[in-house]
């Protein structure tokens, strides 16, 4: 999965760079299309795959502000204040 994300990122960057090359060389319509396809691919293909890769096997409850987590945060802060004195 990690390699797929890297290859896709490199391909999208190359696509956007080629699009800007076409825009600077005078073919604005082709350049705009390539840049647009690159941006859409990064938004709708690369980003969801990256988010899925980073969040798989994680518990969402660990990142939510529940009463239990707030209590742990308060206890941690109290312990660090006591250790600093």
Coordinates of N, CA and C in Angstrom, one line a residue, residues 2-44:
X2 N 2.0 1.2 0.8 CA 2.9 2.4 0.9 C 3.5 2.7 -0.5
X3 N 3.8 1.6 -1.2 CA 4.5 1.8 -2.5 C 3.5 2.3 -3.6
X4 N 2.2 1.9 -3.5 CA 1.2 2.3 -4.4 C 1.0 3.8 -4.2
X5 N 0.9 4.3 -2.9 CA 0.7 5.7 -2.6 C 1.9 6.5 -3.2
X6 N 3.1 6.0 -3.0 CA 4.3 6.8 -3.5 C 4.3 6.9 -5.0
X7 N 4.0 5.8 -5.6 CA 4.0 5.8 -7.1 C 2.9 6.7 -7.6
X8 N 1.7 6.6 -7.0 CA 0.6 7.5 -7.4 C 0.9 9.0 -7.2
X9 N 1.6 9.3 -6.1 CA 2.0 10.7 -5.8 C 3.0 11.2 -6.9
X10 N 4.0 10.3 -7.2 CA 5.0 10.7 -8.2 C 4.3 10.9 -9.5
X11 N 3.4 10.0 -9.9 CA 2.7 10.1 -11.2 C 1.9 11.4 -11.3
X12 N 1.2 11.8 -10.2 CA 0.4 13.0 -10.1 C 1.2 14.2 -10.2
X13 N 2.4 14.2 -9.5 CA 3.3 15.4 -9.6 C 3.8 15.5 -11.0
X14 N 4.2 14.4 -11.7 CA 4.7 14.5 -13.1 C 3.6 15.0 -14.0
X15 N 2.3 14.5 -13.8 CA 1.2 14.9 -14.6 C 1.0 16.4 -14.5
X16 N 1.1 17.0 -13.3 CA 0.9 18.4 -13.1 C 2.0 19.2 -13.7
X17 N 3.3 18.7 -13.6 CA 4.4 19.4 -14.2 C 4.3 19.4 -15.7
X18 N 3.9 18.3 -16.3 CA 3.8 18.2 -17.7 C 2.7 19.1 -18.2
X19 N 1.6 19.2 -17.4 CA 0.5 20.2 -17.7 C 1.0 21.6 -17.7
X20 N 1.8 22.0 -16.7 CA 2.4 23.3 -16.7 C 3.4 23.6 -17.9
X21 N 4.1 22.5 -18.2 CA 5.0 22.6 -19.4 C 4.2 22.9 -20.6
X22 N 3.1 22.2 -20.8 CA 2.3 22.5 -22.0 C 1.7 23.9 -22.0
X23 N 1.3 24.3 -20.8 CA 0.7 25.7 -20.7 C 1.8 26.7 -21.0
X24 N 3.0 26.5 -20.6 CA 4.1 27.5 -20.9 C 4.5 27.4 -22.4
X25 N 4.4 26.3 -23.0 CA 4.8 26.2 -24.4 C 3.7 26.7 -25.4
X26 N 2.5 27.0 -24.9 CA 1.5 27.6 -25.7 C 0.3 26.8 -25.9
X27 N 0.2 25.5 -25.5 CA -1.0 24.7 -25.7 C -1.7 24.8 -24.4
X28 N -2.5 25.8 -24.2 CA -3.1 26.1 -22.9 C -4.3 25.1 -22.6
X29 N -5.0 24.7 -23.6 CA -6.1 23.8 -23.3 C -5.6 22.4 -22.8
X30 N -4.6 21.8 -23.5 CA -4.1 20.6 -23.0 C -3.4 20.7 -21.7
X31 N -2.7 21.8 -21.4 CA -2.1 22.0 -20.1 C -3.1 22.1 -19.0
X32 N -4.2 22.8 -19.3 CA -5.2 23.0 -18.3 C -5.9 21.6 -18.0
X33 N -6.1 20.8 -19.0 CA -6.7 19.5 -18.8 C -5.8 18.6 -18.0
X34 N -4.5 18.6 -18.3 CA -3.6 17.8 -17.5 C -3.4 18.2 -16.1
X35 N -3.4 19.5 -15.8 CA -3.3 20.0 -14.5 C -4.6 19.7 -13.7
X36 N -5.7 19.8 -14.4 CA -7.0 19.5 -13.7 C -7.1 18.0 -13.4
X37 N -6.7 17.2 -14.3 CA -6.8 15.7 -14.0 C -5.8 15.4 -12.9
X38 N -4.7 16.0 -12.8 CA -3.8 15.8 -11.7 C -4.3 16.2 -10.4
X39 N -5.0 17.4 -10.3 CA -5.6 17.9 -9.1 C -6.8 17.0 -8.7
X40 N -7.6 16.6 -9.6 CA -8.7 15.7 -9.3 C -8.2 14.3 -8.8
X41 N -7.2 13.8 -9.5 CA -6.7 12.5 -9.0 C -6.1 12.6 -7.6
X42 N -5.4 13.7 -7.3 CA -4.9 13.8 -6.0 C -6.0 14.0 -4.9
X43 N -7.1 14.6 -5.3 CA -8.2 14.9 -4.4 C -9.0 13.6 -4.2
X44 N -9.4 13.0 -5.3 CA -10.4 11.9 -5.2 C -9.8 10.5 -5.2

